[in-house]
């Protein structure tokens, strides 16, 4: 019915890699796949193997579950969208372990990826949490770059920082020139 690939981590895997819970639900135990480093697996490509096996009003929904946490919806495939690369929004393991309850729940628990057949109309809209985090990280790094540039031209007037009026133009011109000279410069901001 479906197959998956974890980019840079696996060969294509079919449904047999998952444990079938019932006719409409499958689970992949991430401990058997990558051990405790499940949170390093950030993307998953899921694809339908045969469009005739899935009714037109149904979809395969994908969820992730970190140890001791609820399942989080990642996205879905259906006959009109037979494949997708989905971000896997694992919570930071340090955040989970910080709470005493989290530490108790994690003992012996495994991270899982769940796939289920669901009504297409009932699925929530897909929000790419991974893309949102990358955009946030990019904005913070560009802002930090601007701040550092401005700081080198700052003066102090009482309790105010004073910068030249053309500071933004100068920074932006320098930023553009670096990006033109070095195609990898902007990639450093997106890491």
Coordinates of C-alpha atoms in Angstrom, one line a residue:
X1 CA 0.0 0.0 0.0
X2 CA 2.8 2.5 0.9
X3 CA 6.5 2.8 1.2
X4 CA 8.9 5.2 3.0
X5 CA 12.4 6.6 2.6
X6 CA 14.3 8.5 5.2
X7 CA 16.5 10.8 3.2
X8 CA 20.2 10.1 3.8
X9 CA 19.3 7.4 6.2
X10 CA 17.6 4.5 4.5
X11 CA 16.8 2.6 1.3
X12 CA 13.1 2.5 0.4
X13 CA 11.2 0.5 2.9
X14 CA 7.8 -1.0 2.3
X15 CA 4.9 -1.6 4.7
X16 CA 6.5 -4.7 6.0
X17 CA 9.0 -2.5 8.0
X18 CA 6.0 -1.3 10.1
X19 CA 4.1 -3.3 12.7
X20 CA 0.5 -3.5 11.6
X21 CA -1.8 -2.7 14.6
X22 CA -5.0 -3.3 12.7
X23 CA -6.1 -3.1 9.1
X24 CA -5.9 0.7 9.1
X25 CA -2.9 1.5 11.4
X26 CA 0.8 0.8 11.3
X27 CA 3.7 1.8 13.6
X28 CA 7.4 2.0 13.1
X29 CA 9.5 1.7 16.3
X30 CA 12.3 4.2 15.8
X31 CA 14.5 2.4 18.4
X32 CA 14.8 -0.5 16.0
X33 CA 15.5 1.8 13.1
X34 CA 17.9 4.4 14.6
X35 CA 18.1 3.7 18.3
X36 CA 17.8 6.6 20.8
X37 CA 18.8 9.2 18.1
X38 CA 15.3 9.3 16.6
X39 CA 15.2 13.1 16.8
X40 CA 18.0 13.3 14.3
X41 CA 15.7 11.9 11.6
X42 CA 14.1 15.1 10.4
X43 CA 12.4 14.1 7.2
X44 CA 10.5 11.2 5.8
X45 CA 9.3 10.6 2.2
X46 CA 6.1 8.6 2.1
X47 CA 4.5 7.4 -1.2
X48 CA 1.6 5.3 -2.3
X49 CA 2.6 2.1 -4.2
X50 CA -0.7 1.7 -5.9
X51 CA -3.4 4.3 -6.2
X52 CA -6.2 1.8 -6.6
X53 CA -5.7 0.5 -3.0
X54 CA -6.7 3.7 -1.3
X55 CA -10.4 4.9 -1.8
X56 CA -10.7 8.4 -3.3
X57 CA -12.0 9.9 0.0
X58 CA -9.2 8.4 2.1
X59 CA -5.6 9.4 2.9
X60 CA -2.6 7.9 4.7
X61 CA -1.9 10.3 7.6
X62 CA 1.5 10.3 9.2
X63 CA 2.2 11.0 12.9
X64 CA 5.3 11.1 15.1
X65 CA 5.3 10.2 18.8
X66 CA 8.4 11.0 21.0
X67 CA 8.7 8.9 24.1
X68 CA 6.0 9.9 26.7
X69 CA 4.5 12.4 24.3
X70 CA 1.2 12.5 22.3
X71 CA 1.2 11.8 18.6
X72 CA 1.8 14.8 16.3
X73 CA 0.3 15.1 12.8
X74 CA 3.0 15.6 10.1
X75 CA 1.0 15.3 6.9
X76 CA -0.7 12.9 4.5
X77 CA -0.7 11.4 1.1
X78 CA -3.7 10.5 -1.0
X79 CA -4.6 9.6 -4.6
X80 CA -4.3 13.3 -5.7
X81 CA -0.9 13.7 -3.8
X82 CA 0.6 10.2 -4.0
X83 CA 3.9 11.2 -2.4
X84 CA 5.3 13.8 0.0
X85 CA 8.4 14.7 1.9
X86 CA 7.3 15.5 5.4
X87 CA 9.1 17.2 8.2
X88 CA 9.2 15.2 11.4
X89 CA 8.6 17.7 14.3
X90 CA 10.2 15.7 17.1
X91 CA 10.3 17.7 20.4
X92 CA 13.8 18.4 21.8
X93 CA 14.7 15.4 23.9
X94 CA 16.2 17.8 26.6
X95 CA 12.7 19.4 26.9
X96 CA 11.1 16.1 27.5
X97 CA 13.6 14.9 30.0
X98 CA 13.5 18.2 32.0
X99 CA 10.3 17.3 33.6
X100 CA 10.2 14.6 36.3
X101 CA 7.0 13.1 34.7
X102 CA 8.8 13.1 31.3
X103 CA 11.7 11.2 32.7
X104 CA 9.3 8.6 34.2
X105 CA 7.4 8.3 30.9
X106 CA 10.5 8.0 28.8
X107 CA 11.9 5.0 30.7
X108 CA 11.3 2.0 28.4
X109 CA 9.3 4.1 25.9
X110 CA 10.2 4.3 22.2
X111 CA 9.7 7.0 19.6
X112 CA 7.3 5.9 16.9
X113 CA 6.1 6.9 13.5
X114 CA 2.4 6.1 12.9
X115 CA 0.6 5.8 9.6
X116 CA -3.2 5.4 9.5
X117 CA -5.9 5.4 6.9
X118 CA -8.2 8.3 7.6
X119 CA -11.0 10.4 6.0
X120 CA -9.3 13.0 3.7
X121 CA -11.8 15.7 4.7
X122 CA -11.2 15.2 8.4
X123 CA -7.4 15.7 8.3
X124 CA -6.0 19.0 9.7
X125 CA -4.2 21.3 7.3
X126 CA -0.6 20.6 7.0
X127 CA 1.7 23.0 8.7
X128 CA 5.4 22.4 8.0
X129 CA 6.9 22.9 11.4
X130 CA 10.3 22.1 10.1
X131 CA 10.1 24.9 7.5
X132 CA 8.8 27.3 10.1
X133 CA 11.7 26.6 12.4
X134 CA 14.2 27.0 9.5
X135 CA 12.6 30.4 8.6
X136 CA 12.7 31.5 12.2
X137 CA 16.4 30.4 12.5
X138 CA 17.2 32.3 9.3
X139 CA 15.5 35.5 10.5
X140 CA 17.4 35.3 13.8
X141 CA 20.7 34.9 12.1
X142 CA 20.2 37.7 9.6
X143 CA 19.0 39.9 12.5
X144 CA 22.1 39.0 14.5
X145 CA 24.3 39.8 11.5
X146 CA 22.7 43.2 11.2
X147 CA 23.0 43.8 14.9
X148 CA 26.7 42.9 14.9
X149 CA 27.3 45.2 11.9
X150 CA 25.5 48.1 13.5
X151 CA 27.3 47.6 16.8
X152 CA 30.6 48.3 15.1
X153 CA 29.4 51.8 14.1
X154 CA 27.4 52.6 17.3
X155 CA 28.0 55.6 19.5
X156 CA 26.4 56.3 22.9
X157 CA 24.4 59.5 23.6
X158 CA 23.3 59.2 27.2
X159 CA 21.1 56.2 27.4
X160 CA 20.7 55.9 23.6
X161 CA 22.7 54.1 20.9
X162 CA 23.4 56.3 18.0
X163 CA 24.1 54.8 14.5
X164 CA 24.7 56.6 11.2
X165 CA 21.6 57.2 9.1
X166 CA 22.8 55.1 6.2
X167 CA 23.7 52.1 8.3
X168 CA 20.9 49.9 7.0
X169 CA 21.8 50.7 3.4
X170 CA 25.5 50.0 4.0
X171 CA 24.7 46.7 5.8
X172 CA 22.3 45.6 3.0
X173 CA 24.8 46.4 0.3
X174 CA 27.5 44.5 2.1
X175 CA 25.2 41.6 2.7
X176 CA 24.2 41.4 -1.0
X177 CA 27.8 41.7 -2.2
X178 CA 28.9 38.8 0.0
X179 CA 26.0 36.7 -1.3
X180 CA 27.0 37.4 -4.9
X181 CA 30.6 36.6 -4.3
X182 CA 30.0 33.4 -2.3
X183 CA 27.0 31.3 -3.2
X184 CA 27.3 29.3 0.0
X185 CA 27.2 32.5 2.2
X186 CA 23.4 32.5 2.6
X187 CA 23.4 28.7 3.2
X188 CA 25.3 29.4 6.4
X189 CA 22.4 31.4 7.7
X190 CA 19.9 28.6 7.2
X191 CA 21.7 25.9 9.2

